[in-house]
JSON list of C-alpha atoms in Angstrom, two decimals:
[
{"chain": "A", "resi": 198, "resn": "MET", "atom": "CA", "xyz": [4.66, -10.62, -87.41]},
{"chain": "A", "resi": 199, "resn": "PRO", "atom": "CA", "xyz": [1.79, -8.93, -85.81]},
{"chain": "A", "resi": 200, "resn": "VAL", "atom": "CA", "xyz": [1.00, -5.25, -84.85]},
{"chain": "A", "resi": 201, "resn": "PHE", "atom": "CA", "xyz": [-1.09, -4.35, -82.17]},
{"chain": "A", "resi": 202, "resn": "TYR", "atom": "CA", "xyz": [-2.29, -0.92, -81.61]},
{"chain": "A", "resi": 203, "resn": "GLY", "atom": "CA", "xyz": [0.86, 0.13, -83.11]},
{"chain": "A", "resi": 204, "resn": "THR", "atom": "CA", "xyz": [3.37, -1.78, -81.65]},
{"chain": "A", "resi": 205, "resn": "ASP", "atom": "CA", "xyz": [5.55, -4.95, -83.66]},
{"chain": "A", "resi": 206, "resn": "ILE", "atom": "CA", "xyz": [5.27, -8.29, -81.69]},
{"chain": "A", "resi": 207, "resn": "ALA", "atom": "CA", "xyz": [8.07, -10.32, -82.05]},
{"chain": "A", "resi": 208, "resn": "SER", "atom": "CA", "xyz": [6.22, -13.65, -82.12]},
{"chain": "A", "resi": 209, "resn": "ARG", "atom": "CA", "xyz": [2.51, -15.19, -83.00]},
{"chain": "A", "resi": 210, "resn": "LEU", "atom": "CA", "xyz": [2.92, -16.84, -80.33]},
{"chain": "A", "resi": 211, "resn": "MET", "atom": "CA", "xyz": [0.96, -15.48, -76.77]},
{"chain": "A", "resi": 212, "resn": "LEU", "atom": "CA", "xyz": [1.29, -17.48, -73.68]},
{"chain": "A", "resi": 213, "resn": "GLY", "atom": "CA", "xyz": [-1.10, -17.23, -70.53]},
{"chain": "A", "resi": 214, "resn": "THR", "atom": "CA", "xyz": [1.23, -17.22, -67.14]},
{"chain": "A", "resi": 215, "resn": "ALA", "atom": "CA", "xyz": [-1.30, -19.44, -64.91]},
{"chain": "A", "resi": 216, "resn": "GLN", "atom": "CA", "xyz": [-1.53, -23.27, -63.83]},
{"chain": "A", "resi": 217, "resn": "TYR", "atom": "CA", "xyz": [2.28, -24.33, -64.03]},
{"chain": "A", "resi": 218, "resn": "PRO", "atom": "CA", "xyz": [4.06, -26.40, -61.79]},
{"chain": "A", "resi": 219, "resn": "SER", "atom": "CA", "xyz": [6.79, -24.22, -60.80]},
{"chain": "A", "resi": 220, "resn": "PRO", "atom": "CA", "xyz": [8.03, -20.60, -61.61]},
{"chain": "A", "resi": 221, "resn": "ALA", "atom": "CA", "xyz": [11.46, -22.80, -63.02]},
{"chain": "A", "resi": 222, "resn": "VAL", "atom": "CA", "xyz": [8.86, -24.50, -65.15]},
{"chain": "A", "resi": 223, "resn": "LEU", "atom": "CA", "xyz": [7.24, -21.38, -66.33]},
{"chain": "A", "resi": 224, "resn": "ALA", "atom": "CA", "xyz": [10.55, -19.84, -67.32]},
{"chain": "A", "resi": 225, "resn": "GLU", "atom": "CA", "xyz": [11.41, -22.87, -69.61]},
{"chain": "A", "resi": 226, "resn": "ALA", "atom": "CA", "xyz": [8.01, -22.40, -71.52]},
{"chain": "A", "resi": 227, "resn": "PHE", "atom": "CA", "xyz": [8.48, -19.27, -72.10]},
{"chain": "A", "resi": 228, "resn": "ARG", "atom": "CA", "xyz": [12.22, -19.57, -73.47]},
{"chain": "A", "resi": 229, "resn": "ARG", "atom": "CA", "xyz": [11.82, -22.17, -75.37]},
{"chain": "A", "resi": 230, "resn": "SER", "atom": "CA", "xyz": [8.36, -20.73, -77.27]},
{"chain": "A", "resi": 231, "resn": "GLY", "atom": "CA", "xyz": [9.67, -17.46, -78.01]},
{"chain": "A", "resi": 232, "resn": "ALA", "atom": "CA", "xyz": [6.20, -15.95, -76.70]},
{"chain": "A", "resi": 233, "resn": "GLY", "atom": "CA", "xyz": [5.98, -12.66, -78.02]},
{"chain": "A", "resi": 234, "resn": "ILE", "atom": "CA", "xyz": [3.19, -11.59, -75.22]},
{"chain": "A", "resi": 235, "resn": "ALA", "atom": "CA", "xyz": [2.71, -12.25, -71.76]},
{"chain": "A", "resi": 236, "resn": "THR", "atom": "CA", "xyz": [-1.18, -12.57, -70.64]},
{"chain": "A", "resi": 237, "resn": "VAL", "atom": "CA", "xyz": [-1.57, -12.23, -66.97]},
{"chain": "A", "resi": 238, "resn": "SER", "atom": "CA", "xyz": [-4.30, -12.05, -63.81]},
{"chain": "A", "resi": 239, "resn": "VAL", "atom": "CA", "xyz": [-4.40, -8.34, -61.59]},
{"chain": "A", "resi": 240, "resn": "ARG", "atom": "CA", "xyz": [-5.53, -11.44, -58.96]},
{"chain": "A", "resi": 241, "resn": "ARG", "atom": "CA", "xyz": [-2.33, -13.64, -59.47]},
{"chain": "A", "resi": 242, "resn": "GLU", "atom": "CA", "xyz": [-0.06, -10.76, -58.72]},
{"chain": "A", "resi": 243, "resn": "ALA", "atom": "CA", "xyz": [-2.29, -10.61, -55.28]},
{"chain": "A", "resi": 244, "resn": "GLY", "atom": "CA", "xyz": [-1.10, -7.07, -54.75]},
{"chain": "A", "resi": 245, "resn": "GLY", "atom": "CA", "xyz": [1.87, -5.24, -52.95]},
{"chain": "A", "resi": 246, "resn": "GLY", "atom": "CA", "xyz": [2.91, -9.51, -50.78]},
{"chain": "A", "resi": 247, "resn": "GLN", "atom": "CA", "xyz": [5.87, -10.82, -51.16]},
{"chain": "A", "resi": 248, "resn": "GLN", "atom": "CA", "xyz": [4.03, -13.51, -53.01]},
{"chain": "A", "resi": 249, "resn": "GLY", "atom": "CA", "xyz": [3.66, -10.48, -55.52]},
{"chain": "A", "resi": 250, "resn": "GLN", "atom": "CA", "xyz": [6.82, -9.45, -55.54]},
{"chain": "A", "resi": 251, "resn": "ASP", "atom": "CA", "xyz": [8.38, -12.51, -56.77]},
{"chain": "A", "resi": 252, "resn": "PHE", "atom": "CA", "xyz": [6.15, -13.39, -59.20]},
{"chain": "A", "resi": 253, "resn": "TRP", "atom": "CA", "xyz": [6.00, -9.85, -60.51]},
{"chain": "A", "resi": 254, "resn": "SER", "atom": "CA", "xyz": [9.96, -10.62, -60.69]},
{"chain": "A", "resi": 255, "resn": "LEU", "atom": "CA", "xyz": [9.62, -13.55, -62.32]},
{"chain": "A", "resi": 256, "resn": "ILE", "atom": "CA", "xyz": [7.10, -11.93, -65.09]},
{"chain": "A", "resi": 257, "resn": "ASP", "atom": "CA", "xyz": [9.56, -9.43, -65.48]},
{"chain": "A", "resi": 258, "resn": "SER", "atom": "CA", "xyz": [12.59, -11.49, -66.48]},
{"chain": "A", "resi": 259, "resn": "LEU", "atom": "CA", "xyz": [11.34, -12.95, -69.32]},
{"chain": "A", "resi": 260, "resn": "GLY", "atom": "CA", "xyz": [11.39, -10.29, -71.50]},
{"chain": "A", "resi": 261, "resn": "VAL", "atom": "CA", "xyz": [8.06, -9.85, -73.01]},
{"chain": "A", "resi": 262, "resn": "THR", "atom": "CA", "xyz": [5.65, -7.57, -73.78]},
{"chain": "A", "resi": 263, "resn": "LEU", "atom": "CA", "xyz": [2.63, -7.84, -70.85]},
{"chain": "A", "resi": 264, "resn": "LEU", "atom": "CA", "xyz": [-0.67, -7.76, -71.59]},
{"chain": "A", "resi": 265, "resn": "PRO", "atom": "CA", "xyz": [-2.94, -7.73, -67.88]},
{"chain": "A", "resi": 266, "resn": "ASN", "atom": "CA", "xyz": [-6.33, -9.23, -68.06]},
{"chain": "A", "resi": 267, "resn": "THR", "atom": "CA", "xyz": [-9.59, -9.08, -66.23]},
{"chain": "A", "resi": 268, "resn": "ALA", "atom": "CA", "xyz": [-10.20, -12.75, -65.65]},
{"chain": "A", "resi": 269, "resn": "GLY", "atom": "CA", "xyz": [-13.29, -13.75, -63.48]},
{"chain": "A", "resi": 270, "resn": "CYS", "atom": "CA", "xyz": [-14.87, -11.14, -63.70]},
{"chain": "A", "resi": 271, "resn": "HIS", "atom": "CA", "xyz": [-18.26, -11.18, -64.03]},
{"chain": "A", "resi": 272, "resn": "SER", "atom": "CA", "xyz": [-19.57, -7.73, -64.58]},
{"chain": "A", "resi": 273, "resn": "VAL", "atom": "CA", "xyz": [-19.21, -4.29, -66.54]},
{"chain": "A", "resi": 274, "resn": "ARG", "atom": "CA", "xyz": [-18.19, -2.55, -62.89]},
{"chain": "A", "resi": 275, "resn": "GLU", "atom": "CA", "xyz": [-15.54, -4.86, -61.87]},
{"chain": "A", "resi": 276, "resn": "ALA", "atom": "CA", "xyz": [-13.96, -5.54, -65.23]},
{"chain": "A", "resi": 277, "resn": "VAL", "atom": "CA", "xyz": [-13.75, -1.88, -65.51]},
{"chain": "A", "resi": 278, "resn": "THR", "atom": "CA", "xyz": [-12.29, -2.01, -61.99]},
{"chain": "A", "resi": 279, "resn": "THR", "atom": "CA", "xyz": [-9.80, -4.49, -62.63]},
{"chain": "A", "resi": 280, "resn": "ALA", "atom": "CA", "xyz": [-8.44, -3.20, -65.94]},
{"chain": "A", "resi": 281, "resn": "GLN", "atom": "CA", "xyz": [-7.86, 0.58, -63.64]},
{"chain": "A", "resi": 282, "resn": "MET", "atom": "CA", "xyz": [-6.14, -1.39, -61.14]},
{"chain": "A", "resi": 283, "resn": "ALA", "atom": "CA", "xyz": [-4.37, -3.46, -64.11]},
{"chain": "A", "resi": 284, "resn": "ARG", "atom": "CA", "xyz": [-3.71, 0.48, -65.34]},
{"chain": "A", "resi": 285, "resn": "GLU", "atom": "CA", "xyz": [-1.73, 1.56, -61.78]},
{"chain": "A", "resi": 286, "resn": "LEU", "atom": "CA", "xyz": [0.39, -1.68, -61.49]},
{"chain": "A", "resi": 287, "resn": "PHE", "atom": "CA", "xyz": [1.90, -2.88, -63.99]},
{"chain": "A", "resi": 288, "resn": "GLY", "atom": "CA", "xyz": [1.83, 0.43, -66.43]},
{"chain": "A", "resi": 289, "resn": "THR", "atom": "CA", "xyz": [0.81, -0.19, -69.24]},
{"chain": "A", "resi": 290, "resn": "ASN", "atom": "CA", "xyz": [-2.60, 0.50, -71.33]},
{"chain": "A", "resi": 291, "resn": "TRP", "atom": "CA", "xyz": [-2.74, -2.93, -72.76]},
{"chain": "A", "resi": 292, "resn": "ILE", "atom": "CA", "xyz": [-6.13, -5.04, -71.44]},
{"chain": "A", "resi": 293, "resn": "LYS", "atom": "CA", "xyz": [-7.45, -8.34, -72.06]},
{"chain": "A", "resi": 294, "resn": "LEU", "atom": "CA", "xyz": [-10.67, -7.77, -71.37]},
{"chain": "A", "resi": 295, "resn": "GLU", "atom": "CA", "xyz": [-12.92, -10.59, -70.62]},
{"chain": "A", "resi": 296, "resn": "VAL", "atom": "CA", "xyz": [-16.54, -9.89, -68.80]},
{"chain": "A", "resi": 297, "resn": "ILE", "atom": "CA", "xyz": [-17.99, -13.70, -68.23]},
{"chain": "A", "resi": 298, "resn": "GLY", "atom": "CA", "xyz": [-21.65, -14.51, -68.76]},
{"chain": "A", "resi": 299, "resn": "HIS", "atom": "CA", "xyz": [-22.19, -17.95, -68.77]},
{"chain": "A", "resi": 300, "resn": "ALA", "atom": "CA", "xyz": [-20.39, -19.81, -65.49]},
{"chain": "A", "resi": 301, "resn": "ASP", "atom": "CA", "xyz": [-19.90, -23.48, -67.17]},
{"chain": "A", "resi": 302, "resn": "THR", "atom": "CA", "xyz": [-18.72, -22.46, -70.56]},
{"chain": "A", "resi": 303, "resn": "LEU", "atom": "CA", "xyz": [-16.99, -19.30, -69.58]},
{"chain": "A", "resi": 304, "resn": "GLN", "atom": "CA", "xyz": [-18.44, -17.57, -72.70]},
{"chain": "A", "resi": 305, "resn": "PRO", "atom": "CA", "xyz": [-18.15, -13.65, -72.70]},
{"chain": "A", "resi": 306, "resn": "ASP", "atom": "CA", "xyz": [-20.83, -11.87, -72.04]},
{"chain": "A", "resi": 307, "resn": "PRO", "atom": "CA", "xyz": [-21.72, -9.52, -74.54]},
{"chain": "A", "resi": 308, "resn": "PHE", "atom": "CA", "xyz": [-23.74, -7.25, -73.76]},
{"chain": "A", "resi": 309, "resn": "GLY", "atom": "CA", "xyz": [-21.55, -6.64, -71.20]},
{"chain": "A", "resi": 310, "resn": "LEU", "atom": "CA", "xyz": [-18.25, -6.79, -72.71]},
{"chain": "A", "resi": 311, "resn": "VAL", "atom": "CA", "xyz": [-19.42, -4.20, -75.34]},
{"chain": "A", "resi": 312, "resn": "GLU", "atom": "CA", "xyz": [-20.27, -2.12, -72.40]},
{"chain": "A", "resi": 313, "resn": "ALA", "atom": "CA", "xyz": [-16.86, -2.33, -70.96]},
{"chain": "A", "resi": 314, "resn": "ALA", "atom": "CA", "xyz": [-14.42, -1.87, -74.02]},
{"chain": "A", "resi": 315, "resn": "ARG", "atom": "CA", "xyz": [-16.77, 0.50, -74.30]},
{"chain": "A", "resi": 316, "resn": "ILE", "atom": "CA", "xyz": [-15.87, 3.08, -71.19]},
{"chain": "A", "resi": 317, "resn": "LEU", "atom": "CA", "xyz": [-12.78, 1.67, -71.17]},
{"chain": "A", "resi": 318, "resn": "THR", "atom": "CA", "xyz": [-11.61, 2.72, -74.63]},
{"chain": "A", "resi": 319, "resn": "GLY", "atom": "CA", "xyz": [-12.53, 6.06, -73.63]},
{"chain": "A", "resi": 320, "resn": "GLU", "atom": "CA", "xyz": [-9.92, 6.34, -70.73]},
{"chain": "A", "resi": 321, "resn": "GLY", "atom": "CA", "xyz": [-7.84, 5.73, -73.23]},
{"chain": "A", "resi": 322, "resn": "PHE", "atom": "CA", "xyz": [-7.02, 1.57, -72.41]},
{"chain": "A", "resi": 323, "resn": "HIS", "atom": "CA", "xyz": [-6.01, -0.35, -75.87]},
{"chain": "A", "resi": 324, "resn": "VAL", "atom": "CA", "xyz": [-8.21, -3.14, -75.47]},
{"chain": "A", "resi": 325, "resn": "PHE", "atom": "CA", "xyz": [-8.00, -6.85, -77.02]},
{"chain": "A", "resi": 326, "resn": "PRO", "atom": "CA", "xyz": [-11.48, -8.14, -76.40]},
{"chain": "A", "resi": 327, "resn": "TYR", "atom": "CA", "xyz": [-12.09, -12.01, -75.47]},
{"chain": "A", "resi": 328, "resn": "CYS", "atom": "CA", "xyz": [-14.93, -12.78, -77.42]},
{"chain": "A", "resi": 329, "resn": "THR", "atom": "CA", "xyz": [-16.28, -15.08, -79.54]},
{"chain": "A", "resi": 330, "resn": "GLU", "atom": "CA", "xyz": [-17.04, -15.42, -83.46]},
{"chain": "A", "resi": 331, "resn": "ASP", "atom": "CA", "xyz": [-20.33, -13.64, -83.90]},
{"chain": "A", "resi": 332, "resn": "LEU", "atom": "CA", "xyz": [-19.78, -11.58, -86.47]},
{"chain": "A", "resi": 333, "resn": "VAL", "atom": "CA", "xyz": [-22.90, -8.96, -85.11]},
{"chain": "A", "resi": 334, "resn": "LEU", "atom": "CA", "xyz": [-20.54, -8.76, -81.73]},
{"chain": "A", "resi": 335, "resn": "CYS", "atom": "CA", "xyz": [-17.37, -8.34, -83.70]},
{"chain": "A", "resi": 336, "resn": "ASP", "atom": "CA", "xyz": [-18.04, -5.25, -85.60]},
{"chain": "A", "resi": 337, "resn": "ARG", "atom": "CA", "xyz": [-19.87, -3.72, -82.11]},
{"chain": "A", "resi": 338, "resn": "LEU", "atom": "CA", "xyz": [-16.48, -4.39, -80.61]},
{"chain": "A", "resi": 339, "resn": "VAL", "atom": "CA", "xyz": [-14.67, -2.47, -83.50]},
{"chain": "A", "resi": 340, "resn": "THR", "atom": "CA", "xyz": [-17.58, 0.32, -83.37]},
{"chain": "A", "resi": 341, "resn": "ALA", "atom": "CA", "xyz": [-17.03, 0.89, -79.95]},
{"chain": "A", "resi": 342, "resn": "GLY", "atom": "CA", "xyz": [-13.16, 1.01, -80.70]},
{"chain": "A", "resi": 343, "resn": "CYS", "atom": "CA", "xyz": [-10.97, -1.81, -80.08]},
{"chain": "A", "resi": 344, "resn": "GLN", "atom": "CA", "xyz": [-8.17, -2.08, -82.96]},
{"chain": "A", "resi": 345, "resn": "VAL", "atom": "CA", "xyz": [-7.76, -6.50, -82.01]},
{"chain": "A", "resi": 346, "resn": "LEU", "atom": "CA", "xyz": [-10.29, -8.55, -81.32]},
{"chain": "A", "resi": 347, "resn": "MET", "atom": "CA", "xyz": [-9.69, -12.29, -79.91]},
{"chain": "A", "resi": 348, "resn": "PRO", "atom": "CA", "xyz": [-12.63, -14.67, -80.75]},
{"chain": "A", "resi": 349, "resn": "TRP", "atom": "CA", "xyz": [-12.43, -18.42, -78.72]},
{"chain": "A", "resi": 350, "resn": "GLY", "atom": "CA", "xyz": [-11.59, -20.96, -80.20]},
{"chain": "A", "resi": 351, "resn": "ALA", "atom": "CA", "xyz": [-13.38, -23.26, -77.71]},
{"chain": "A", "resi": 352, "resn": "PRO", "atom": "CA", "xyz": [-14.60, -22.76, -74.09]},
{"chain": "A", "resi": 353, "resn": "ILE", "atom": "CA", "xyz": [-11.79, -22.06, -71.69]},
{"chain": "A", "resi": 354, "resn": "GLY", "atom": "CA", "xyz": [-9.24, -24.75, -70.88]},
{"chain": "A", "resi": 355, "resn": "THR", "atom": "CA", "xyz": [-11.56, -28.02, -73.06]},
{"chain": "A", "resi": 356, "resn": "GLY", "atom": "CA", "xyz": [-8.60, -28.42, -75.69]},
{"chain": "A", "resi": 357, "resn": "LEU", "atom": "CA", "xyz": [-11.79, -29.22, -78.44]},
{"chain": "A", "resi": 358, "resn": "GLY", "atom": "CA", "xyz": [-9.90, -26.84, -81.17]},
{"chain": "A", "resi": 359, "resn": "LEU", "atom": "CA", "xyz": [-11.76, -24.62, -83.59]},
{"chain": "A", "resi": 360, "resn": "ASN", "atom": "CA", "xyz": [-15.32, -25.69, -82.74]},
{"chain": "A", "resi": 361, "resn": "ASN", "atom": "CA", "xyz": [-16.75, -23.45, -86.08]},
{"chain": "A", "resi": 362, "resn": "ILE", "atom": "CA", "xyz": [-14.72, -23.19, -89.13]},
{"chain": "A", "resi": 363, "resn": "TYR", "atom": "CA", "xyz": [-17.37, -21.58, -90.72]},
{"chain": "A", "resi": 364, "resn": "GLY", "atom": "CA", "xyz": [-17.67, -18.92, -88.56]},
{"chain": "A", "resi": 365, "resn": "LEU", "atom": "CA", "xyz": [-13.90, -18.60, -87.59]},
{"chain": "A", "resi": 366, "resn": "ARG", "atom": "CA", "xyz": [-13.02, -18.06, -91.26]},
{"chain": "A", "resi": 367, "resn": "SER", "atom": "CA", "xyz": [-15.99, -15.86, -91.63]},
{"chain": "A", "resi": 368, "resn": "LEU", "atom": "CA", "xyz": [-15.04, -13.25, -88.86]},
{"chain": "A", "resi": 369, "resn": "ARG", "atom": "CA", "xyz": [-11.67, -13.40, -90.74]},
{"chain": "A", "resi": 370, "resn": "ALA", "atom": "CA", "xyz": [-12.87, -12.61, -93.89]},
{"chain": "A", "resi": 371, "resn": "HIS", "atom": "CA", "xyz": [-15.51, -9.73, -92.93]},
{"chain": "A", "resi": 372, "resn": "PHE", "atom": "CA", "xyz": [-12.21, -8.09, -90.68]},
{"chain": "A", "resi": 373, "resn": "PRO", "atom": "CA", "xyz": [-9.75, -8.06, -92.90]},
{"chain": "A", "resi": 374, "resn": "ASP", "atom": "CA", "xyz": [-7.64, -5.98, -91.62]},
{"chain": "A", "resi": 375, "resn": "VAL", "atom": "CA", "xyz": [-8.07, -6.25, -87.67]},
{"chain": "A", "resi": 376, "resn": "PRO", "atom": "CA", "xyz": [-5.96, -8.00, -85.73]},
{"chain": "A", "resi": 377, "resn": "LEU", "atom": "CA", "xyz": [-7.62, -11.30, -84.99]},
{"chain": "A", "resi": 378, "resn": "VAL", "atom": "CA", "xyz": [-6.23, -13.96, -82.15]},
{"chain": "A", "resi": 379, "resn": "ILE", "atom": "CA", "xyz": [-7.45, -17.03, -81.79]},
{"chain": "A", "resi": 380, "resn": "ASP", "atom": "CA", "xyz": [-7.79, -17.16, -77.44]},
{"chain": "A", "resi": 381, "resn": "ALA", "atom": "CA", "xyz": [-9.33, -20.04, -75.82]},
{"chain": "A", "resi": 382, "resn": "GLY", "atom": "CA", "xyz": [-10.02, -23.55, -76.87]},
{"chain": "A", "resi": 383, "resn": "LEU", "atom": "CA", "xyz": [-6.68, -24.97, -78.00]},
{"chain": "A", "resi": 384, "resn": "GLY", "atom": "CA", "xyz": [-5.26, -28.22, -77.06]},
{"chain": "A", "resi": 385, "resn": "LEU", "atom": "CA", "xyz": [-3.10, -29.42, -79.65]},
{"chain": "A", "resi": 386, "resn": "PRO", "atom": "CA", "xyz": [0.23, -27.84, -81.40]},
{"chain": "A", "resi": 387, "resn": "SER", "atom": "CA", "xyz": [-2.22, -29.07, -84.80]},
{"chain": "A", "resi": 388, "resn": "GLN", "atom": "CA", "xyz": [-4.89, -26.81, -84.07]},
{"chain": "A", "resi": 389, "resn": "ALA", "atom": "CA", "xyz": [-2.77, -23.73, -83.52]},
{"chain": "A", "resi": 390, "resn": "ALA", "atom": "CA", "xyz": [-1.84, -24.84, -86.90]},
{"chain": "A", "resi": 391, "resn": "GLN", "atom": "CA", "xyz": [-5.48, -24.90, -88.63]},
{"chain": "A", "resi": 392, "resn": "ALA", "atom": "CA", "xyz": [-5.63, -21.95, -87.06]},
{"chain": "A", "resi": 393, "resn": "MET", "atom": "CA", "xyz": [-3.09, -19.73, -88.47]},
{"chain": "A", "resi": 394, "resn": "GLU", "atom": "CA", "xyz": [-4.03, -21.09, -91.59]},
{"chain": "A", "resi": 395, "resn": "LEU", "atom": "CA", "xyz": [-6.93, -19.79, -90.98]},
{"chain": "A", "resi": 396, "resn": "GLY", "atom": "CA", "xyz": [-5.54, -16.22, -91.73]},
{"chain": "A", "resi": 397, "resn": "PHE", "atom": "CA", "xyz": [-4.96, -15.43, -87.71]},
{"chain": "A", "resi": 398, "resn": "ASP", "atom": "CA", "xyz": [-2.73, -13.18, -86.67]},
{"chain": "A", "resi": 399, "resn": "ALA", "atom": "CA", "xyz": [-1.52, -14.91, -83.24]},
{"chain": "A", "resi": 400, "resn": "VAL", "atom": "CA", "xyz": [-3.11, -17.41, -80.61]},
{"chain": "A", "resi": 401, "resn": "LEU", "atom": "CA", "xyz": [-3.24, -17.14, -77.04]},
{"chain": "A", "resi": 402, "resn": "LEU", "atom": "CA", "xyz": [-3.42, -20.39, -74.71]},
{"chain": "A", "resi": 403, "resn": "ASN", "atom": "CA", "xyz": [-2.53, -21.04, -71.78]},
{"chain": "A", "resi": 404, "resn": "THR", "atom": "CA", "xyz": [-3.99, -24.72, -69.86]},
{"chain": "A", "resi": 405, "resn": "ALA", "atom": "CA", "xyz": [-2.38, -26.77, -72.89]},
{"chain": "A", "resi": 406, "resn": "VAL", "atom": "CA", "xyz": [0.99, -25.88, -71.97]},
{"chain": "A", "resi": 407, "resn": "ALA", "atom": "CA", "xyz": [0.88, -25.08, -68.34]},
{"chain": "A", "resi": 408, "resn": "ARG", "atom": "CA", "xyz": [-0.85, -28.34, -67.96]},
{"chain": "A", "resi": 409, "resn": "ALA", "atom": "CA", "xyz": [0.96, -30.89, -70.58]},
{"chain": "A", "resi": 410, "resn": "GLY", "atom": "CA", "xyz": [3.44, -33.71, -68.79]},
{"chain": "A", "resi": 411, "resn": "ASP", "atom": "CA", "xyz": [6.16, -31.58, -69.84]},
{"chain": "A", "resi": 412, "resn": "PRO", "atom": "CA", "xyz": [4.92, -27.74, -70.85]},
{"chain": "A", "resi": 413, "resn": "ALA", "atom": "CA", "xyz": [8.48, -26.40, -72.23]},
{"chain": "A", "resi": 414, "resn": "ALA", "atom": "CA", "xyz": [8.87, -29.02, -74.54]},
{"chain": "A", "resi": 415, "resn": "MET", "atom": "CA", "xyz": [5.04, -28.57, -75.56]},
{"chain": "A", "resi": 416, "resn": "ALA", "atom": "CA", "xyz": [5.09, -24.88, -75.78]},
{"chain": "A", "resi": 417, "resn": "GLU", "atom": "CA", "xyz": [8.45, -24.66, -77.80]},
{"chain": "A", "resi": 418, "resn": "ALA", "atom": "CA", "xyz": [6.29, -27.59, -80.56]},
{"chain": "A", "resi": 419, "resn": "PHE", "atom": "CA", "xyz": [2.97, -24.95, -80.13]},
{"chain": "A", "resi": 420, "resn": "ALA", "atom": "CA", "xyz": [6.03, -22.85, -81.49]},
{"chain": "A", "resi": 421, "resn": "GLY", "atom": "CA", "xyz": [6.80, -24.17, -84.08]},
{"chain": "A", "resi": 422, "resn": "ALA", "atom": "CA", "xyz": [3.00, -25.35, -85.23]},
{"chain": "A", "resi": 423, "resn": "VAL", "atom": "CA", "xyz": [2.04, -21.38, -84.77]},
{"chain": "A", "resi": 424, "resn": "ALA", "atom": "CA", "xyz": [5.10, -20.38, -87.22]},
{"chain": "A", "resi": 425, "resn": "ALA", "atom": "CA", "xyz": [4.62, -23.52, -89.90]},
{"chain": "A", "resi": 426, "resn": "GLY", "atom": "CA", "xyz": [0.67, -22.55, -89.80]},
{"chain": "A", "resi": 427, "resn": "ALA", "atom": "CA", "xyz": [1.24, -19.03, -90.97]},
{"chain": "A", "resi": 428, "resn": "LEU", "atom": "CA", "xyz": [3.93, -19.58, -93.37]},
{"chain": "A", "resi": 429, "resn": "ALA", "atom": "CA", "xyz": [1.62, -21.90, -95.20]},
{"chain": "A", "resi": 430, "resn": "HIS", "atom": "CA", "xyz": [-0.91, -19.44, -95.33]},
{"chain": "A", "resi": 431, "resn": "GLY", "atom": "CA", "xyz": [1.77, -17.59, -96.81]},
{"chain": "A", "resi": 432, "resn": "ALA", "atom": "CA", "xyz": [2.87, -19.81, -99.39]},
{"chain": "A", "resi": 433, "resn": "ASP", "atom": "CA", "xyz": [-0.91, -19.53, -101.10]},
{"chain": "A", "resi": 434, "resn": "PRO", "atom": "CA", "xyz": [-2.25, -23.35, -100.50]},
{"chain": "A", "resi": 435, "resn": "MET", "atom": "CA", "xyz": [-4.65, -25.07, -103.27]},
{"chain": "A", "resi": 436, "resn": "PRO", "atom": "CA", "xyz": [-8.50, -25.52, -102.40]},
{"chain": "A", "resi": 437, "resn": "PRO", "atom": "CA", "xyz": [-9.32, -28.29, -102.36]},
{"chain": "A", "resi": 438, "resn": "ARG", "atom": "CA", "xyz": [-11.55, -30.28, -104.52]},
{"chain": "A", "resi": 439, "resn": "ASP", "atom": "CA", "xyz": [-13.73, -33.36, -104.88]},
{"chain": "A", "resi": 440, "resn": "MET", "atom": "CA", "xyz": [-12.20, -34.97, -107.26]},
{"chain": "A", "resi": 441, "resn": "ALA", "atom": "CA", "xyz": [-8.64, -36.72, -107.39]},
{"chain": "A", "resi": 442, "resn": "ALA", "atom": "CA", "xyz": [-5.97, -34.93, -109.84]},
{"chain": "A", "resi": 443, "resn": "PRO", "atom": "CA", "xyz": [-3.24, -36.95, -111.00]},
{"chain": "A", "resi": 444, "resn": "SER", "atom": "CA", "xyz": [0.06, -35.27, -109.50]},
{"chain": "A", "resi": 445, "resn": "THR", "atom": "CA", "xyz": [2.15, -37.28, -112.52]},
{"chain": "A", "resi": 446, "resn": "PRO", "atom": "CA", "xyz": [1.17, -35.99, -115.66]},
{"chain": "A", "resi": 447, "resn": "VAL", "atom": "CA", "xyz": [0.04, -37.99, -118.39]},
{"chain": "A", "resi": 448, "resn": "LEU", "atom": "CA", "xyz": [2.04, -37.08, -121.46]},
{"chain": "A", "resi": 449, "resn": "GLY", "atom": "CA", "xyz": [4.80, -39.59, -121.77]},
{"chain": "A", "resi": 450, "resn": "LYS", "atom": "CA", "xyz": [3.08, -42.37, -120.32]},
{"chain": "A", "resi": 451, "resn": "ALA", "atom": "CA", "xyz": [3.72, -45.56, -121.68]},
{"chain": "A", "resi": 452, "resn": "PHE", "atom": "CA", "xyz": [0.64, -47.42, -123.95]},
{"chain": "A", "resi": 453, "resn": "LEU", "atom": "CA", "xyz": [0.17, -50.62, -124.12]},
{"chain": "A", "resi": 454, "resn": "ALA", "atom": "CA", "xyz": [-1.10, -52.16, -127.67]}
]
């Protein structure tokens, strides 16, 4: 199982807490998924009002590790301020860092992301940066103090899966000792299994579960896919080949004269 900033995580599946049709459905999805981490936006918490208190009580009842995020932040200052608020609100140094640079694709701003990561790690935060699979960007984030990387599979909420297999495979090879989490873009359990087969340590998703016709069933399906993909990667799968190879040995085969 993955280890993030010295903390053992009970599951390779991480779930977001937004967009569910009801609190009861959210709770059941987490129960059936066995997810080890829940991400939550500070905006969802809604400060100290009754709605915010009810939401916090629900999340606390899930019994999972909390990862606050800076969702929706478009500048370094906004992201840093939101992270500081999250630490006061939730009592954790963990922060999923988002600095959005493009409104249509929600692609992270690489320059702002590195700057914000450097500031926050300097303030004692354990930063989980939402990033692309760019090797140079990821190297800068590690240099800035990030001990976990969270590259996207595809733009948030699209369900397109892993758009750049070559880039993700290269990232895994380039950072063999850094925990890597596929964050965003997954729509089907098969895509999560594919990420795990590539050697990634975990996946984080929200929309694919929350917007499914049966969120709890979909959460359970993703849990099974993640476990299967991780098991397959650990089993050292056969490499692909261009030519067919018989699975039945020729030795002992009958030959007709």
